């Protein structure tokens, strides 16, 4: 038997069939969707509501397919303005927010562009788009009184639970799963007043988990380029530019880069911005960053809550 957790949170227990020799090695799975493009337009309507319209396009060389597009709506403060209408339509799932801490918003989709849509338990607008390589969805819409700000989006791949995969009985964290292929980036969306960065000054906080990294920690390292954590470039590309912003609060001595041969390229001085060209040596290049807050100098690495004082970001650059 094997246990699988879907992106939506459901758990399924699936019996394995056939001999082990006939099964596929799950360690070889590659559901890459890093070339998927996200575009947005927005305008202030006559009724006082902003309308945000998203398009998601999966290129022909995607290895996996995009299951869900998510856009952050979270906000614990008040957003003044016109109340948007209630959601409707055959695919409208409703508002499943756990705590109601999000900007007022109506999520919808043009006919045929998403199977379902609504507000998730984690205060995100979500659309089930199911895009195979070469397909696209347009007309993914949000109405809100909130003016534009930079918001995090996610492109989540579908990964099947086909019993032909030889999953071990015990969980193995080295086997790739949905999080390993999810794309995280930023784009214009309904902003949280006083919190969301302005769209005129793009800044990507990286792929750190906000549930583990508080906002001040997640922003210890930020990026003006690239604006997402997974990038696909042409096979002939030899370097990828990166503009990294070091917070005033970083402890420069704790800055780490993997792979280690890249460390000499970086000069992590608090309160500065640096442009670095990352050399690409393979078809798939992984780069990891880590730094601690300057207020964290007395904390031991083995403290229970030590991880919450680190900003960790991961980037993936693929040449195709």
Short mmCIF file of C-alpha atoms in Angstrom, two decimals, residues 103-238:
data_model
loop_
_atom_site.label_atom_id
_atom_site.label_comp_id
_atom_site.label_asym_id
_atom_site.label_seq_id
_atom_site.Cartn_x
_atom_site.Cartn_y
_atom_site.Cartn_z
CA UNK A 103 -9.05 41.60 1.06
CA UNK A 104 -12.69 41.74 -0.07
CA UNK A 105 -12.69 39.91 -3.39
CA UNK A 106 -14.87 38.15 -5.92
CA UNK A 107 -13.08 35.38 -7.82
CA UNK A 108 -14.42 34.29 -11.22
CA UNK A 109 -13.36 32.93 -14.59
CA UNK A 110 -14.51 33.35 -18.15
CA UNK A 111 -16.48 30.41 -19.53
CA UNK A 112 -14.32 27.35 -20.13
CA UNK A 113 -11.14 28.84 -18.66
CA UNK A 114 -11.19 27.13 -15.23
CA UNK A 115 -13.08 24.11 -13.95
CA UNK A 116 -13.51 25.62 -10.48
CA UNK A 117 -12.58 28.84 -8.68
CA UNK A 118 -13.02 30.57 -5.34
CA UNK A 119 -11.15 31.61 -2.18
CA UNK A 120 -9.09 28.92 -0.49
CA UNK A 121 -8.77 28.17 3.23
CA UNK A 122 -5.36 29.92 3.13
CA UNK A 123 -6.87 33.19 1.77
CA UNK A 124 -5.79 32.72 -1.83
CA UNK A 125 -7.76 33.15 -5.02
CA UNK A 126 -7.60 29.77 -6.74
CA UNK A 127 -8.45 28.51 -10.18
CA UNK A 128 -8.34 24.86 -11.31
CA UNK A 129 -6.93 25.40 -14.81
CA UNK A 130 -5.50 21.95 -15.73
CA UNK A 131 -3.12 23.10 -18.48
CA UNK A 132 -1.16 20.56 -20.45
CA UNK A 133 1.90 21.60 -22.44
CA UNK A 134 0.92 24.16 -25.10
CA UNK A 135 -2.38 25.12 -23.46
CA UNK A 136 -3.45 28.37 -21.80
CA UNK A 137 -6.19 29.95 -19.69
CA UNK A 138 -7.31 33.57 -19.89
CA UNK A 139 -9.97 35.61 -18.14
CA UNK A 140 -9.13 34.49 -14.58
CA UNK A 141 -10.63 37.43 -12.70
CA UNK A 142 -10.64 39.10 -9.29
CA UNK A 143 -12.86 42.08 -8.36
CA UNK A 144 -11.76 43.99 -5.27
CA UNK A 145 -11.73 47.50 -3.79
CA UNK A 146 -8.04 46.90 -2.97
CA UNK A 147 -5.64 48.89 -5.16
CA UNK A 148 -2.75 47.09 -6.90
CA UNK A 149 0.19 45.73 -4.95
CA UNK A 150 2.76 43.01 -5.52
CA UNK A 151 1.30 39.65 -4.55
CA UNK A 152 2.74 36.15 -4.45
CA UNK A 153 1.33 33.62 -6.90
CA UNK A 154 1.80 29.88 -7.20
CA UNK A 155 1.61 27.51 -10.15
CA UNK A 156 0.92 24.04 -8.77
CA UNK A 157 1.56 20.95 -10.92
CA UNK A 158 -0.64 17.89 -11.08
CA UNK A 159 1.09 14.67 -10.04
CA UNK A 160 -0.75 11.42 -10.56
CA UNK A 161 -0.98 8.59 -8.03
CA UNK A 162 -0.65 5.90 -10.68
CA UNK A 163 0.20 2.56 -8.98
CA UNK A 164 2.86 1.95 -11.65
CA UNK A 165 5.21 4.13 -9.57
CA UNK A 166 7.33 2.16 -7.10
CA UNK A 167 6.77 4.26 -3.98
CA UNK A 168 8.31 2.84 -0.78
CA UNK A 169 6.14 1.83 2.15
CA UNK A 170 7.82 4.42 4.38
CA UNK A 171 7.88 8.13 3.37
CA UNK A 172 11.12 9.18 1.66
CA UNK A 173 11.71 12.97 1.61
CA UNK A 174 14.25 12.60 -1.21
CA UNK A 175 11.52 11.56 -3.65
CA UNK A 176 10.23 14.64 -5.55
CA UNK A 177 6.64 15.63 -5.03
CA UNK A 178 4.34 18.57 -5.75
CA UNK A 179 6.24 21.20 -3.73
CA UNK A 180 9.43 20.42 -5.66
CA UNK A 181 7.84 21.55 -8.93
CA UNK A 182 5.53 24.33 -7.69
CA UNK A 183 6.51 27.71 -9.14
CA UNK A 184 6.43 30.76 -6.81
CA UNK A 185 6.53 34.31 -8.17
CA UNK A 186 5.03 37.77 -7.78
CA UNK A 187 2.60 39.79 -9.91
CA UNK A 188 0.11 42.62 -9.47
CA UNK A 189 -2.93 41.75 -7.40
CA UNK A 190 -5.32 43.24 -4.82
CA UNK A 191 -2.86 44.72 -2.33
CA UNK A 192 -3.06 44.75 1.44
CA UNK A 193 -2.82 48.45 2.51
CA UNK A 194 0.49 49.25 4.15
CA UNK A 195 1.79 45.71 3.60
CA UNK A 196 1.97 44.82 -0.09
CA UNK A 197 4.93 46.33 -1.98
CA UNK A 198 4.01 48.75 -4.79
CA UNK A 199 3.90 47.31 -8.30
CA UNK A 200 6.15 50.16 -9.46
CA UNK A 201 9.02 48.75 -7.35
CA UNK A 202 9.04 45.00 -8.04
CA UNK A 203 10.62 42.94 -5.29
CA UNK A 204 10.45 39.16 -4.83
CA UNK A 205 10.85 37.83 -1.28
CA UNK A 206 11.96 34.43 -2.54
CA UNK A 207 10.44 31.01 -2.09
CA UNK A 208 10.61 30.84 1.70
CA UNK A 209 7.63 29.38 3.54
CA UNK A 210 5.78 32.27 5.21
CA UNK A 211 4.36 29.84 7.78
CA UNK A 212 7.92 29.11 8.94
CA UNK A 213 9.57 32.44 8.15
CA UNK A 214 7.92 35.57 9.60
CA UNK A 215 7.70 38.45 7.13
CA UNK A 216 10.71 40.30 8.57
CA UNK A 217 12.79 37.11 8.25
CA UNK A 218 11.48 36.25 4.79
CA UNK A 219 12.65 39.68 3.57
CA UNK A 220 16.23 39.36 4.84
CA UNK A 221 17.06 38.36 1.27
CA UNK A 222 14.92 39.76 -1.55
CA UNK A 223 15.34 39.95 -5.31
CA UNK A 224 14.73 42.52 -8.02
CA UNK A 225 15.57 39.86 -10.57
CA UNK A 226 14.39 37.17 -11.10
CA UNK A 227 10.79 37.61 -9.97
CA UNK A 228 10.08 33.91 -9.49
CA UNK A 229 11.91 30.91 -8.06
CA UNK A 230 11.95 28.67 -11.14
CA UNK A 231 13.18 29.94 -14.50
CA UNK A 232 13.53 28.29 -17.92
CA UNK A 233 16.07 29.72 -20.37
CA UNK A 234 17.42 28.76 -23.79
CA UNK A 235 19.89 25.85 -23.87
CA UNK A 236 22.64 28.19 -25.11
CA UNK A 237 22.30 30.54 -22.11
CA UNK A 238 25.48 30.49 -20.02
#
